[in-house]
PDB file of C-alpha atoms in Angstrom:
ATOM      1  CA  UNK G   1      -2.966 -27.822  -2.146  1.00  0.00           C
ATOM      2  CA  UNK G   2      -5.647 -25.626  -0.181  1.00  0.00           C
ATOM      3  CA  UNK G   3      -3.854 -25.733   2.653  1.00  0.00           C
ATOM      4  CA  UNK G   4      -0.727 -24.436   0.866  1.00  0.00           C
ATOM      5  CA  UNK G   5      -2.562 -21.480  -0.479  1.00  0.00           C
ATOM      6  CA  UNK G   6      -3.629 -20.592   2.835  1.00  0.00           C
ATOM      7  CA  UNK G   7      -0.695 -20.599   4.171  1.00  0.00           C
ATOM      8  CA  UNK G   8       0.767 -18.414   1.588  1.00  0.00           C
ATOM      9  CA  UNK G   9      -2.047 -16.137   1.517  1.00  0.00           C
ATOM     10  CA  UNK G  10      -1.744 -15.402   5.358  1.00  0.00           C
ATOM     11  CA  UNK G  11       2.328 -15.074   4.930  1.00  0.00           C
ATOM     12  CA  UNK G  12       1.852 -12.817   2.634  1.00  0.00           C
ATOM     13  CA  UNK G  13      -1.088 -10.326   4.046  1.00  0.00           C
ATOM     14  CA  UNK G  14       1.636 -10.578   7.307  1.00  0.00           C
ATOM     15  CA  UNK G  15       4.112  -9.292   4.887  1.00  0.00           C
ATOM     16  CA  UNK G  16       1.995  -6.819   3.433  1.00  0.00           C
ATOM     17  CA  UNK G  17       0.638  -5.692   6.481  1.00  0.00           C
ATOM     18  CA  UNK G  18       3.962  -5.227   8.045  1.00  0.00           C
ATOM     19  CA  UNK G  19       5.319  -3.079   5.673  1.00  0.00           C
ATOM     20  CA  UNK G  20       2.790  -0.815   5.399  1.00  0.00           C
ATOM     21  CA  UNK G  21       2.826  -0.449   8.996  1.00  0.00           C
ATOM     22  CA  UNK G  22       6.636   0.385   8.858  1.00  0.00           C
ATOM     23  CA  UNK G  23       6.089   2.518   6.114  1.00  0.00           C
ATOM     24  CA  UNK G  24       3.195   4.592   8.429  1.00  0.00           C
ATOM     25  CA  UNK G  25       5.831   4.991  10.912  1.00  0.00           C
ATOM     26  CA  UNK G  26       8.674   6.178   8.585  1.00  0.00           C
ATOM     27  CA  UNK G  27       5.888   8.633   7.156  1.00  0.00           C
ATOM     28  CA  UNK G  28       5.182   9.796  10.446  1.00  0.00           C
ATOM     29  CA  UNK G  29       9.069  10.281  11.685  1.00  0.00           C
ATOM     30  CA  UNK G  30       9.554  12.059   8.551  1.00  0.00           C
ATOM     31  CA  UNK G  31       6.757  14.669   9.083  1.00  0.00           C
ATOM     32  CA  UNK G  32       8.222  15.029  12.198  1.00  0.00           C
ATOM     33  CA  UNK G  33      11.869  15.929  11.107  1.00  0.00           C
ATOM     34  CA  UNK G  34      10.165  18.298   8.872  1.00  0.00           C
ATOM     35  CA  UNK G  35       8.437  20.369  10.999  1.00  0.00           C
ATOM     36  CA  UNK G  36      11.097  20.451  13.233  1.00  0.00           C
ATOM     37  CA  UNK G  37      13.203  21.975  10.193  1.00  0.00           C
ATOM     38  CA  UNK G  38      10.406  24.742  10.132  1.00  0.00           C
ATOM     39  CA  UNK G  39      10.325  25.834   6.126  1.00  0.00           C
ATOM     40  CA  UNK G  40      13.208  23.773   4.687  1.00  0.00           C
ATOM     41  CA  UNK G  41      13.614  23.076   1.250  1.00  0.00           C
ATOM     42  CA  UNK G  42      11.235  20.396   1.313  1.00  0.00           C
ATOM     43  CA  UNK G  43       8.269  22.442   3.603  1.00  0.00           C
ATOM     44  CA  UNK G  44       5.987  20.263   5.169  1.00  0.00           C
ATOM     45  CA  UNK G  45       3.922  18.652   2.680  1.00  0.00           C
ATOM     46  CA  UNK G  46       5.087  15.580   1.499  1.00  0.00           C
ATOM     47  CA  UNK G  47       3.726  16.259  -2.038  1.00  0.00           C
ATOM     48  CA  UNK G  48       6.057  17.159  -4.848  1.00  0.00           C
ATOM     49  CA  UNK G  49       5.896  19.462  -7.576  1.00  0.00           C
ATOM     50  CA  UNK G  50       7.290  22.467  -8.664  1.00  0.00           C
ATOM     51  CA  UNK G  51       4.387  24.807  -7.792  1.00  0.00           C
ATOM     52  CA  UNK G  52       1.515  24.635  -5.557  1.00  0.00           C
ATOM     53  CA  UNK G  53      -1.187  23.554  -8.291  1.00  0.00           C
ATOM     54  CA  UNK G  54       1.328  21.122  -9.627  1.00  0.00           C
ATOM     55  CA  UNK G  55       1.487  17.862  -6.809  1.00  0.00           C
ATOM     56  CA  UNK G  56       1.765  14.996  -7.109  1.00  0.00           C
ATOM     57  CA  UNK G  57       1.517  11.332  -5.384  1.00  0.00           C
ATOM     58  CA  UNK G  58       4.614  11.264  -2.784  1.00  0.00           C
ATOM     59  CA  UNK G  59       6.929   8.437  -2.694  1.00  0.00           C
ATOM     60  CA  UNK G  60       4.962   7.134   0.602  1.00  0.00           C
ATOM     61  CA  UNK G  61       1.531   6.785  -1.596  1.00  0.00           C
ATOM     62  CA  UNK G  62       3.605   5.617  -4.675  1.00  0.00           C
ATOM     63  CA  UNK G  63       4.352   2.077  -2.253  1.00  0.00           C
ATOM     64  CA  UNK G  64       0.890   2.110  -1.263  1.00  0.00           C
ATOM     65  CA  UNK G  65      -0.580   2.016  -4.805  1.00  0.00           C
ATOM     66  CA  UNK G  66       2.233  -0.209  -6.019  1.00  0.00           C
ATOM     67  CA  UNK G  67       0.991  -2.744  -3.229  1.00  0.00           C
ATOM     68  CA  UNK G  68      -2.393  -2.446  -4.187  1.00  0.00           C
ATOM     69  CA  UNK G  69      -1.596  -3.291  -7.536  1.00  0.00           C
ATOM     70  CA  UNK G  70      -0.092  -5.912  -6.662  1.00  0.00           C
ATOM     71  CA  UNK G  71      -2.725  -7.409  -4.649  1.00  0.00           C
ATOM     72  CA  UNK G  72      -4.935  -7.009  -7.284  1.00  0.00           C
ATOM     73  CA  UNK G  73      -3.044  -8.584  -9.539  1.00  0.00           C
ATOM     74  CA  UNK G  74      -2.247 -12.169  -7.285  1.00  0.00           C
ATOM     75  CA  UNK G  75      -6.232 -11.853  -7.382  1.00  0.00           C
ATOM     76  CA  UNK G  76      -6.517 -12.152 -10.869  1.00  0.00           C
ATOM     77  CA  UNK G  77      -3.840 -14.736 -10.737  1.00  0.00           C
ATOM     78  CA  UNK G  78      -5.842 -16.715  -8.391  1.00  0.00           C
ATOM     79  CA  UNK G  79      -8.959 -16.840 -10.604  1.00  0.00           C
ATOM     80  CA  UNK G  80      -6.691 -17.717 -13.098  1.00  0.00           C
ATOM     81  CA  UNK G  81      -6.010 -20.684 -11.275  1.00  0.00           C
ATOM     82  CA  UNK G  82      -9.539 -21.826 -10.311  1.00  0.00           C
ATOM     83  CA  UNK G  83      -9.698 -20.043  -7.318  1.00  0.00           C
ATOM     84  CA  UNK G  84     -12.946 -17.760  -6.638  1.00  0.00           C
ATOM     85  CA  UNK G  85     -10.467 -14.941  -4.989  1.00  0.00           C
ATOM     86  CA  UNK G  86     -13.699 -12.774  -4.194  1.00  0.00           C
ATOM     87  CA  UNK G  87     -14.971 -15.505  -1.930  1.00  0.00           C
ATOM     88  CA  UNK G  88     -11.587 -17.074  -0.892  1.00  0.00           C
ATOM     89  CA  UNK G  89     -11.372 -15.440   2.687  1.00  0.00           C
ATOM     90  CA  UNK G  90      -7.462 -15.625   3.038  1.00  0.00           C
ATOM     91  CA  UNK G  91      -7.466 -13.743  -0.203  1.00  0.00           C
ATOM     92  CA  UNK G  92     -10.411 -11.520   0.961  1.00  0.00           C
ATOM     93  CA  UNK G  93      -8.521 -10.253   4.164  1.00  0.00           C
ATOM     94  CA  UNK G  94      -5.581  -9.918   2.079  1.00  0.00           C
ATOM     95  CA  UNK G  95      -7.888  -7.346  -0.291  1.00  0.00           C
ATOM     96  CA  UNK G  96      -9.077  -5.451   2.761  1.00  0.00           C
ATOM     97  CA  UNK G  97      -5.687  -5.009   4.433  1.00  0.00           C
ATOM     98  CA  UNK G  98      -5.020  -2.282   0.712  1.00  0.00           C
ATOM     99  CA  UNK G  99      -8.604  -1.546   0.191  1.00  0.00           C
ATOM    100  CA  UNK G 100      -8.048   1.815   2.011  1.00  0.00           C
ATOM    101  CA  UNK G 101      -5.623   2.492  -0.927  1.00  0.00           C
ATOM    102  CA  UNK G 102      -8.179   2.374  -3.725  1.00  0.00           C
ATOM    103  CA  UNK G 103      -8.294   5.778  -3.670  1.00  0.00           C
ATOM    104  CA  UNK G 104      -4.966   6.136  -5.120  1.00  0.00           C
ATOM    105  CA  UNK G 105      -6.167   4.950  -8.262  1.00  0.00           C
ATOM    106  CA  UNK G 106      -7.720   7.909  -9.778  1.00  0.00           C
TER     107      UNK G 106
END
């Protein structure tokens, strides 16, 4: 049963991992684009509001915190279970692959 938790653990830090990489890259191809359009309708922030002192969290940061959530929550679920997530190390590198994230929070 360990070994099955492991091995979901590590599939799913892979997955997580992955698509915040992919995600980076879209970011960073979109930023692109938009300078290249040089004062579109969009500008070149990728924050959204309808004046300057009104932003908020763009759609890229919105996945990020979603994941983090997420991550957090499968912890809970794991001490749910029995399982000591803050000293289970598949679950710890899990937790440090979003940890960057936390910000997002407040």
């Amino acid at each position: 049963m360990l070994s099955l938790r492991i091995h979901m653990l590590r599939r799913y830090t892979q997955t997580v991992t992955d698509m915040l990489s992919e995600l980076q890259k879209t970011e960073e191809s979109l930023k692109k684009f938009k300078k290249g359009k040089k004062g579109g309708p969009m500008g070149s922030s990728l924050l959204v509001g309808t004046t300057s002192n009104e932003r908020s969290m763009s759609d890229e940061d919105k996945i990020r915190l979603q994941v983090l959530l997420d991550v957090q929550g499968f912890g809970q679920q794991l001490k749910n279970c029995g399982v000591p997530a803050d000293t289970f190390v598949p679950y710890r590198n899990l937790r440090d692959t979003v940890q960057k994230y936390e910000n997002l929070l407040t």
